[in-house]
Amino acid sequence: MSEPSILIVDDDVNTRELLREILERRGYKSITCENGEQALSELEHIPAPSVILLDLDMPVMNGYEFRVAQRERVEISSVPVVVMSAGRQIDRVTLGDVEYLPKPFTTEALLKRIRGASEQRLRSSPLVSRETADPFGAGSA
């Protein structure tokens, strides 16, 4: 099985590199992008990541705009997102179902949010369909 991948989207190069180092030391493959537009372009050429770490305040295409575009693209719409923001209220209506990680954060908080996002994806994507679990319909009347 391949290592889980994390797409890091943040305009601050120091934040991107710090996140990359933290995640790669823990066995994650990471891809970095400096804004939402670059991330969408990158996502056209790579397999969907396990989780997206998304800053909200970025030039070119911010995190809110990225989320709108992400939810419109079926191939990446189900990828869980951890939103990172420094001390600002977030608009959950626009962002949808995301994990929230206020900046600054600890490594433990980061990893907890990534696990939470991954678990959310597992809960929303059943591993087997009803037909697979009971191909003969024995449970139905």
Short mmCIF file of C-alpha atoms in Angstrom, two decimals:
data_model
loop_
_atom_site.label_atom_id
_atom_site.label_comp_id
_atom_site.label_asym_id
_atom_site.label_seq_id
_atom_site.Cartn_x
_atom_site.Cartn_y
_atom_site.Cartn_z
CA MET A 1 0.00 0.00 0.00
CA SER A 2 1.34 3.45 -0.85
CA GLU A 3 1.91 6.15 1.71
CA PRO A 4 -0.96 8.60 2.26
CA SER A 5 -0.54 11.91 0.46
CA ILE A 6 -1.30 15.41 1.70
CA LEU A 7 -1.74 18.43 -0.56
CA ILE A 8 -0.50 21.55 1.27
CA VAL A 9 -1.96 24.82 -0.06
CA ASP A 10 -0.52 27.93 1.61
CA ASP A 11 1.01 31.12 0.21
CA ASP A 12 3.68 31.28 2.92
CA VAL A 13 6.75 29.31 1.80
CA ASN A 14 7.97 28.82 5.39
CA THR A 15 4.63 27.33 6.43
CA ARG A 16 4.59 25.02 3.41
CA GLU A 17 8.11 23.76 4.07
CA LEU A 18 7.50 23.30 7.80
CA LEU A 19 4.33 21.32 7.11
CA ARG A 20 6.13 19.24 4.48
CA GLU A 21 8.93 18.37 6.94
CA ILE A 22 6.51 17.47 9.74
CA LEU A 23 4.37 15.28 7.50
CA GLU A 24 7.18 13.53 5.67
CA ARG A 25 8.84 12.62 8.98
CA ARG A 26 5.59 10.86 9.86
CA GLY A 27 5.33 8.88 6.63
CA TYR A 28 3.12 11.13 4.54
CA LYS A 29 3.93 12.06 0.97
CA SER A 30 3.35 15.80 0.50
CA ILE A 31 2.73 18.06 -2.46
CA THR A 32 2.86 21.84 -1.99
CA CYS A 33 1.10 24.68 -3.81
CA GLU A 34 1.13 28.41 -3.09
CA ASN A 35 -2.52 29.19 -3.91
CA GLY A 36 -5.82 27.60 -4.83
CA GLU A 37 -5.39 28.06 -8.56
CA GLN A 38 -2.06 26.25 -8.55
CA ALA A 39 -3.58 23.49 -6.41
CA LEU A 40 -6.46 22.94 -8.85
CA SER A 41 -3.99 22.77 -11.72
CA GLU A 42 -1.80 20.28 -9.83
CA LEU A 43 -4.83 18.14 -8.98
CA GLU A 44 -5.46 17.63 -12.69
CA HIS A 45 -2.12 15.79 -12.98
CA ILE A 46 -1.85 13.75 -9.79
CA PRO A 47 -3.98 11.12 -8.04
CA ALA A 48 -6.38 12.65 -5.52
CA PRO A 49 -4.59 13.19 -2.19
CA SER A 50 -5.73 11.65 1.08
CA VAL A 51 -6.26 15.09 2.64
CA ILE A 52 -5.88 18.74 1.62
CA LEU A 53 -4.39 21.26 4.09
CA LEU A 54 -5.82 24.60 2.98
CA ASP A 55 -4.97 28.13 4.07
CA LEU A 56 -7.83 30.60 3.66
CA ASP A 57 -5.96 33.86 3.05
CA MET A 58 -4.01 33.54 -0.20
CA PRO A 59 -3.57 35.67 -3.31
CA VAL A 60 -4.78 34.60 -6.76
CA MET A 61 -7.37 32.10 -5.44
CA ASN A 62 -8.14 32.00 -1.73
CA GLY A 63 -9.28 29.01 0.29
CA TYR A 64 -12.98 29.83 -0.04
CA GLU A 65 -12.74 30.06 -3.82
CA PHE A 66 -10.76 26.82 -3.91
CA ARG A 67 -13.45 25.00 -1.89
CA VAL A 68 -16.19 26.16 -4.25
CA ALA A 69 -14.18 24.88 -7.24
CA GLN A 70 -13.23 21.65 -5.44
CA ARG A 71 -16.84 20.77 -4.67
CA GLU A 72 -17.77 21.29 -8.34
CA ARG A 73 -15.18 18.73 -9.54
CA VAL A 74 -16.39 15.21 -8.96
CA GLU A 75 -12.89 13.68 -9.06
CA ILE A 76 -11.75 15.72 -6.03
CA SER A 77 -15.01 16.73 -4.35
CA SER A 78 -14.78 13.98 -1.72
CA VAL A 79 -11.18 14.71 -0.68
CA PRO A 80 -11.33 15.84 2.97
CA VAL A 81 -10.01 19.29 3.83
CA VAL A 82 -8.34 20.76 6.90
CA VAL A 83 -8.72 24.55 6.81
CA MET A 84 -5.92 26.56 8.43
CA SER A 85 -6.48 30.18 9.43
CA ALA A 86 -4.91 32.70 11.78
CA GLY A 87 -7.48 34.00 14.22
CA ARG A 88 -10.45 34.60 11.99
CA GLN A 89 -13.95 33.24 11.99
CA ILE A 90 -14.61 30.86 9.14
CA ASP A 91 -17.71 30.70 6.96
CA ARG A 92 -18.75 27.05 7.27
CA VAL A 93 -21.59 27.53 4.76
CA THR A 94 -19.10 28.40 2.01
CA LEU A 95 -16.43 25.95 3.16
CA GLY A 96 -18.74 22.99 3.71
CA ASP A 97 -17.75 20.05 5.88
CA VAL A 98 -14.12 20.67 6.85
CA GLU A 99 -11.82 20.23 9.83
CA TYR A 100 -10.61 23.55 11.25
CA LEU A 101 -7.07 24.19 12.50
CA PRO A 102 -6.37 27.66 13.92
CA LYS A 103 -2.87 29.08 13.34
CA PRO A 104 -0.48 28.86 15.10
CA PHE A 105 -0.89 25.17 15.85
CA THR A 106 1.07 22.33 17.41
CA THR A 107 2.20 19.23 15.57
CA GLU A 108 -0.20 17.20 17.71
CA ALA A 109 -3.15 19.42 16.72
CA LEU A 110 -2.17 19.17 13.05
CA LEU A 111 -2.00 15.38 13.13
CA LYS A 112 -5.28 15.15 15.05
CA ARG A 113 -7.08 17.25 12.40
CA ILE A 114 -5.58 15.16 9.59
CA ARG A 115 -6.78 11.98 11.32
CA GLY A 116 -10.20 13.56 11.83
CA ALA A 117 -10.45 14.48 8.16
CA SER A 118 -9.36 10.98 7.11
CA GLU A 119 -11.91 9.36 9.43
CA GLN A 120 -14.61 11.67 8.06
CA ARG A 121 -13.83 10.38 4.56
CA LEU A 122 -14.12 6.77 5.74
CA ARG A 123 -17.46 7.47 7.43
CA SER A 124 -18.88 9.13 4.32
CA SER A 125 -17.63 6.42 1.93
CA PRO A 126 -19.03 3.01 2.82
CA LEU A 127 -16.54 0.24 2.16
CA VAL A 128 -19.15 -2.14 0.83
CA SER A 129 -22.52 -1.62 -0.73
CA ARG A 130 -25.65 -3.31 0.53
CA GLU A 131 -25.58 -5.63 -2.51
CA THR A 132 -21.98 -6.64 -1.81
CA ALA A 133 -22.64 -7.24 1.88
CA ASP A 134 -25.75 -9.33 1.15
CA PRO A 135 -25.75 -10.35 -2.53
CA PHE A 136 -28.80 -12.60 -2.14
CA GLY A 137 -30.97 -10.06 -0.32
CA ALA A 138 -31.46 -12.37 2.66
CA GLY A 139 -32.06 -9.38 4.91
CA SER A 140 -34.92 -8.01 2.83
CA ALA A 141 -38.55 -9.06 3.03
#
